[in-house]
Amino acid sequence: MSRDSGPTVSFGVLGTIELRVADRPAAPLAPAVRALLARLVLAPGRVVSADALADALWGDQLPADATNALQLRVSKLRRALAGAGAGGDLLVTRAPGYQLAVAPDAVDAYRFERLLERARTAPTGDGPAALACYDEALRLWRGPALADVGDADWALAETARLAELRLGAVEDRLELLLAAGRQAEAVADLERLVVAHPLRERLHRLLMLALYRGGRQAEAITAYHALRHRLADELGIDPAPELQALAEAILRQQVPAPTPAPAPPAASPVDRAGPARIRTAPAPRASQREDLPRRLSSVVGRQNDVHRVLDRLREARVVTLTGPGGVGKTTLALEAARQVDDTLADRLHLVRLAAVPTGADLPEAVAGQLGVAAGGPGAAATAALVGWLGADRALLVVDNCEHVIDEVAELVERLVAACPALTVLTTSREALAVPGETQLSVPPLGVPDGPADLARLGDSPAVTLFVDRARAVRPGFVLDESAAPIVADICRQLDGMPLAIELAAARVKALPPVEIAARLHDRFALLTAGARTSEARHRTLRATLDWSHDLLTDAERRLLRRLAVFGGGWDLTAAERVCAFAGLATDEVLDLLFRLVDRSLVVPDPATGRFRLLVTIREYAAARLAEAGETAAARDRHLTHFTELAERYGPQVRSDADAWSRMTEEHDNFGAAVDRCLDRTDGIDAGLRLTDALFLFWNYGPRYEGIRALTALLATGGGAPAARAVALQRIGTLGVYYPTAQTRAAARESLAEFERLGDPVNTATSRLVVAWEGQYDGDPDRYRAMVVQARREMGDTDDPWWHGTVCYVEALLDLRTGDFARSAEQWRRSLDLIRQAGDRLLPAGILAHLGIALREAGRHDEAIGVLEEAAAESRRNPSPHALAFTLVQLAHTRLDRGEVDGVPAMLAEAADTARRSANPRCQAWAAWGRARIAYADGDAATATDECRRAVELLEEREFPWARRRLRSLTAELASASGRGPQADSARWPAGPATADPEHAGR
């Protein structure tokens, strides 16, 4: 199909669409012809129908005359080809469409695929040739394929296909590098690729191999666990069996080394099972130190002990390291063997006996591990070992002898007697008691003496070990001044035993050190081994969860399904209180929960000591809970626990930061508890008790949730009249800043009911709530009279919070009517009283309102200082409503002074905070601020849209002077942007206050 003569023409699609003629630079192509050329280039030498081309160019939005439009595009492409020097005759009309008359070799994508085929069919052992093909193929890429073609379906599909081929080629190339022992060249690329493709398991497998073969075994295991957790979190599945097997092999130091390619290349059949299959040859057994596993983690605090072992090995032919389980005998033996030099031995071999069952033929088992042809059990195997060891200077390390101690003693004695240059190092909980043996007791690690001084703790091997292992499971763990004494105490309580310390440090993944220390009174429950990782992956989510569930013990299943009742996270105490019933004891929950964490069914937050379930797993567990018939019992226990918790902390949220934090972290659980009350036919009383405890938390936080919950509870009917009246009062209070018809009616109904019940205190409170509404509309004098009456009804009380709240409402009424100087005085009085009451949260809101009063009184410098103090207060004692309100008022005050720097970010934070706390008033002020900035920048249209949004959010619920000012700006902007009808609709009667031309732009 290509022309017989003329300049060499080539096309590129592996990047932007490219046309090259001879050795000239790539010719520029107009956007109108790129897609057409790309579609033809991908079918070099073949006819592409007119229908297929039209579909590629326009999809289902064909022009009225598609045939003519296509012909015009073809003409443009021919002119572009001719203009580049390629000749317009390359594009040929052939029924039923068009053909690009070039050979496939002229297209980089074709050359790329041909080079891949050559690389993948290269003879086994000819790695360099295959690598050269991969390198040449990958050099053809200039960026993402079809990068400037657009997002048509055909282009996206072809881009995805080519990208997958490219990634597969990269993986194949890296596989060859690893097979050639060139892992150092591969690691950097693999680390970058796993970040770009975090769920692609082949890349993770290659990275694990590269790290392992580069002597970075711990990082290889870390890479595996990172993938395992990501798969569990995002997909709810386990890694593929191949990856699990590789991780296990890395842990056991049993990963085959790569076999160097033969030179010259051997003509052996290629293994087509996949590039991951690497042929290996058995290594010679008489080599230096192949039998010793590489160290996976640091050896802490044992250097002096290592020297002691080496000294004993120079003096005795049999050395036995003894000590209790968990003291670190194996670790010490292996580390000492790694430091053996040629003055001690020429050969090193390791035999692990932990898996050898009692009663097995020990000589035959040892021969099997060492790869020695035994020729039979017993004496025959012993003879084979003697012959294999011979007269060489060898060190034989025999680990975990205690369960076959007699058989080991007999074999070691015979080997030492028959092999004059053999030395044996064993580990056991008791000595072998053979002639010539030296016993070396392995001590625990040193622990801190006396008070734990941070500067001195680095000298303690036990503390160093704890910190090292804690960082392995929680990289951000820091031994600071607060954690140091706790960690020191943990190490002391665990007697410096390395295994116990490592197990305790591992719990840092899920618990803070203070919680670990507090639970060491039951250390055998706390310091338990983790669960085995599932070894299979199933194809559906349900099957995967069933598989994981079926591997659990009955007790673990009970706990998992009962955890489904938690609305969000939970702490250990909550799990014990809620889940320990009907076959599950309280002292079992701790260990069972840790097992579920190890199985990736429960997600821990080690910084807080809290846990949570993924949504999919929670739903699965809830279904299991229903199948077991335990839903009602578990939800009732959950309700009881969180009602008691709310009653303990809820009344303290105004004055106690810890109480506020505790209530905040259990926010979702309180919602679940309310839902339980609503589900129960007799839930009204329990619900009103719970919501009574939650009221203050809702009032300073999610007010809308309180209104919704209380309204739903009252709708169920029932409840004592006084309790219902309190609920109505709370609905009115929660709605005072953004009142609705419902919240106004609730406040008035509660007032009438308390008057009927003869309750003067609550009557006064409800009357004050009704008067609070006067900040936006109504007769201010009537509301002032209600405040006076409420004060009289409350009587002689010395409660500073009540008096501070009365001043608060009076200040609002003054602010509403424009008496800004008097309002400022009232705000200062309210602030003093509220602080006397110990309220941490309300002062920020009071300061924000004081800042408004000062600003509107023309005292901008004072206003800025007060609002900045309010912002600091609202961050120090978090209250989302106060923070959002303060930020928008500070932003508007800065805009009044012509200051724009930092204001957009301030408005963005305020808007986001207001959105998350369902505060439309502050969202409106933020939109208003954005409108002012846009107007100042000359963008009247955007400013108009933002003002309209602010008007819609505020409705009529704002200070009248603020509503008037916003409406005035909206009308001004609508006129400036040519939206006359909107300008007319923006104007409305603003109430008795007069216009304020000076601030019309605010």
GROMACS .gro file of C-alpha atoms in nm, residues 571-749:
model
  179
  571ASP     CA    1  -1.301   0.259   7.185
  572LEU     CA    2  -1.210  -0.053   7.376
  573THR     CA    3  -1.434   0.026   7.672
  574ALA     CA    4  -1.737   0.070   7.446
  575ALA     CA    5  -1.669  -0.262   7.275
  576GLU     CA    6  -1.647  -0.434   7.612
  577ARG     CA    7  -1.965  -0.270   7.744
  578VAL     CA    8  -2.172  -0.325   7.431
  579CYS     CA    9  -2.052  -0.657   7.292
  580ALA     CA   10  -1.980  -0.869   7.601
  581PHE     CA   11  -2.300  -1.071   7.645
  582ALA     CA   12  -2.445  -1.412   7.557
  583GLY     CA   13  -2.129  -1.619   7.532
  584LEU     CA   14  -1.872  -1.340   7.514
  585ALA     CA   15  -1.702  -1.233   7.838
  586THR     CA   16  -1.568  -0.883   7.897
  587ASP     CA   17  -1.211  -1.004   7.944
  588GLU     CA   18  -1.223  -1.177   7.604
  589VAL     CA   19  -1.306  -0.867   7.400
  590LEU     CA   20  -0.957  -0.715   7.409
  591ASP     CA   21  -0.781  -1.008   7.247
  592LEU     CA   22  -1.065  -1.078   7.004
  593LEU     CA   23  -1.064  -0.718   6.885
  594PHE     CA   24  -0.690  -0.733   6.822
  595ARG     CA   25  -0.739  -1.051   6.621
  596LEU     CA   26  -0.998  -0.877   6.405
  597VAL     CA   27  -0.754  -0.590   6.350
  598ASP     CA   28  -0.485  -0.834   6.239
  599ARG     CA   29  -0.732  -0.992   5.995
  600SER     CA   30  -0.805  -0.648   5.841
  601LEU     CA   31  -1.170  -0.669   5.942
  602VAL     CA   32  -1.140  -0.387   6.194
  603VAL     CA   33  -0.954  -0.064   6.114
  604PRO     CA   34  -0.762   0.089   6.406
  605ASP     CA   35  -0.671   0.450   6.467
  606PRO     CA   36  -0.359   0.417   6.682
  607ALA     CA   37  -0.341   0.788   6.756
  608THR     CA   38  -0.669   0.780   6.948
  609GLY     CA   39  -0.710   0.415   7.044
  610ARG     CA   40  -1.034   0.395   6.847
  611PHE     CA   41  -1.155   0.143   6.591
  612ARG     CA   42  -1.401   0.133   6.304
  613LEU     CA   43  -1.550  -0.099   6.044
  614LEU     CA   44  -1.549  -0.030   5.673
  615VAL     CA   45  -1.901   0.034   5.550
  616THR     CA   46  -1.916  -0.289   5.348
  617ILE     CA   47  -1.796  -0.497   5.638
  618ARG     CA   48  -2.032  -0.322   5.878
  619GLU     CA   49  -2.326  -0.403   5.655
  620TYR     CA   50  -2.211  -0.762   5.626
  621ALA     CA   51  -2.170  -0.786   6.003
  622ALA     CA   52  -2.513  -0.630   6.058
  623ALA     CA   53  -2.667  -0.899   5.840
  624ARG     CA   54  -2.489  -1.165   6.045
  625LEU     CA   55  -2.613  -0.996   6.361
  626ALA     CA   56  -2.970  -1.019   6.235
  627GLU     CA   57  -2.923  -1.386   6.139
  628ALA     CA   58  -2.808  -1.456   6.494
  629GLY     CA   59  -3.115  -1.281   6.636
  630GLU     CA   60  -2.898  -1.044   6.840
  631THR     CA   61  -2.976  -0.709   6.677
  632ALA     CA   62  -3.222  -0.582   6.937
  633ALA     CA   63  -3.008  -0.689   7.234
  634ALA     CA   64  -2.691  -0.537   7.090
  635ARG     CA   65  -2.858  -0.209   6.994
  636ASP     CA   66  -3.017  -0.177   7.337
  637ARG     CA   67  -2.678  -0.226   7.504
  638HIS     CA   68  -2.536   0.034   7.266
  639LEU     CA   69  -2.815   0.276   7.360
  640THR     CA   70  -2.756   0.221   7.730
  641HIS     CA   71  -2.382   0.276   7.704
  642PHE     CA   72  -2.400   0.593   7.499
  643THR     CA   73  -2.684   0.739   7.703
  644GLU     CA   74  -2.471   0.701   8.014
  645LEU     CA   75  -2.171   0.847   7.831
  646ALA     CA   76  -2.378   1.146   7.713
  647GLU     CA   77  -2.504   1.204   8.066
  648ARG     CA   78  -2.147   1.195   8.195
  649TYR     CA   79  -1.994   1.433   7.941
  650GLY     CA   80  -2.282   1.626   7.782
  651PRO     CA   81  -2.344   1.872   8.068
  652GLN     CA   82  -1.971   1.954   8.076
  653VAL     CA   83  -1.914   2.049   7.711
  654ARG     CA   84  -1.931   2.424   7.778
  655SER     CA   85  -1.657   2.418   8.039
  656ASP     CA   86  -1.448   2.106   7.977
  657ALA     CA   87  -1.244   2.064   7.658
  658ASP     CA   88  -1.206   1.691   7.718
  659ALA     CA   89  -1.583   1.653   7.749
  660TRP     CA   90  -1.636   1.837   7.421
  661SER     CA   91  -1.374   1.620   7.252
  662ARG     CA   92  -1.531   1.303   7.390
  663MET     CA   93  -1.878   1.400   7.272
  664THR     CA   94  -1.744   1.497   6.931
  665GLU     CA   95  -1.569   1.167   6.870
  666GLU     CA   96  -1.888   0.976   6.962
  667HIS     CA   97  -2.107   1.191   6.739
  668ASP     CA   98  -2.205   0.906   6.505
  669ASN     CA   99  -2.279   0.673   6.793
  670PHE     CA  100  -2.517   0.925   6.947
  671GLY     CA  101  -2.700   0.934   6.616
  672ALA     CA  102  -2.724   0.555   6.614
  673ALA     CA  103  -2.855   0.562   6.971
  674VAL     CA  104  -3.125   0.813   6.878
  675ASP     CA  105  -3.221   0.592   6.583
  676ARG     CA  106  -3.263   0.300   6.821
  677CYS     CA  107  -3.503   0.504   7.033
  678LEU     CA  108  -3.705   0.589   6.723
  679ASP     CA  109  -3.717   0.223   6.618
  680ARG     CA  110  -3.852   0.106   6.952
  681THR     CA  111  -4.223   0.131   7.017
  682ASP     CA  112  -4.145   0.232   7.376
  683GLY     CA  113  -3.849   0.452   7.286
  684ILE     CA  114  -3.987   0.797   7.367
  685ASP     CA  115  -3.876   0.806   7.730
  686ALA     CA  116  -3.532   0.666   7.654
  687GLY     CA  117  -3.504   0.907   7.364
  688LEU     CA  118  -3.595   1.213   7.567
  689ARG     CA  119  -3.348   1.109   7.835
  690LEU     CA  120  -3.074   1.076   7.573
  691THR     CA  121  -3.155   1.401   7.392
  692ASP     CA  122  -3.165   1.587   7.722
  693ALA     CA  123  -2.802   1.485   7.775
  694LEU     CA  124  -2.711   1.575   7.415
  695PHE     CA  125  -2.872   1.920   7.409
  696LEU     CA  126  -2.571   2.133   7.495
  697PHE     CA  127  -2.352   1.941   7.251
  698TRP     CA  128  -2.604   2.000   6.974
  699ASN     CA  129  -2.642   2.367   7.068
  700TYR     CA  130  -2.272   2.434   7.012
  701GLY     CA  131  -2.238   2.196   6.720
  702PRO     CA  132  -2.484   2.015   6.491
  703ARG     CA  133  -2.800   2.209   6.582
  704TYR     CA  134  -2.994   2.075   6.285
  705GLU     CA  135  -2.944   1.719   6.410
  706GLY     CA  136  -3.092   1.809   6.746
  707ILE     CA  137  -3.396   1.970   6.586
  708ARG     CA  138  -3.449   1.668   6.364
  709ALA     CA  139  -3.406   1.415   6.644
  710LEU     CA  140  -3.631   1.597   6.891
  711THR     CA  141  -3.899   1.653   6.627
  712ALA     CA  142  -3.898   1.285   6.532
  713LEU     CA  143  -3.919   1.174   6.893
  714LEU     CA  144  -4.213   1.404   6.970
  715ALA     CA  145  -4.389   1.277   6.660
  716THR     CA  146  -4.397   0.924   6.804
  717GLY     CA  147  -4.633   1.041   7.080
  718GLY     CA  148  -4.613   0.966   7.448
  719GLY     CA  149  -4.382   1.107   7.708
  720ALA     CA  150  -4.462   1.311   8.017
  721PRO     CA  151  -4.596   1.663   7.950
  722ALA     CA  152  -4.302   1.832   8.124
  723ALA     CA  153  -4.050   1.625   7.927
  724ARG     CA  154  -4.225   1.706   7.601
  725ALA     CA  155  -4.230   2.074   7.692
  726VAL     CA  156  -3.854   2.065   7.756
  727ALA     CA  157  -3.805   1.902   7.415
  728LEU     CA  158  -4.009   2.179   7.250
  729GLN     CA  159  -3.804   2.440   7.433
  730ARG     CA  160  -3.483   2.277   7.305
  731ILE     CA  161  -3.615   2.279   6.947
  732GLY     CA  162  -3.683   2.652   6.980
  733THR     CA  163  -3.339   2.717   7.131
  734LEU     CA  164  -3.157   2.520   6.862
  735GLY     CA  165  -3.334   2.728   6.597
  736VAL     CA  166  -3.279   3.079   6.731
  737TYR     CA  167  -2.998   3.167   6.490
  738TYR     CA  168  -3.183   3.039   6.185
  739PRO     CA  169  -3.548   3.014   6.290
  740THR     CA  170  -3.815   2.836   6.094
  741ALA     CA  171  -4.190   2.828   6.139
  742GLN     CA  172  -4.146   2.496   6.318
  743THR     CA  173  -3.885   2.619   6.566
  744ARG     CA  174  -4.080   2.940   6.636
  745ALA     CA  175  -4.395   2.737   6.702
  746ALA     CA  176  -4.208   2.496   6.928
  747ALA     CA  177  -4.072   2.781   7.143
  748ARG     CA  178  -4.419   2.932   7.183
  749GLU     CA  179  -4.580   2.597   7.256
   0.00000   0.00000   0.00000
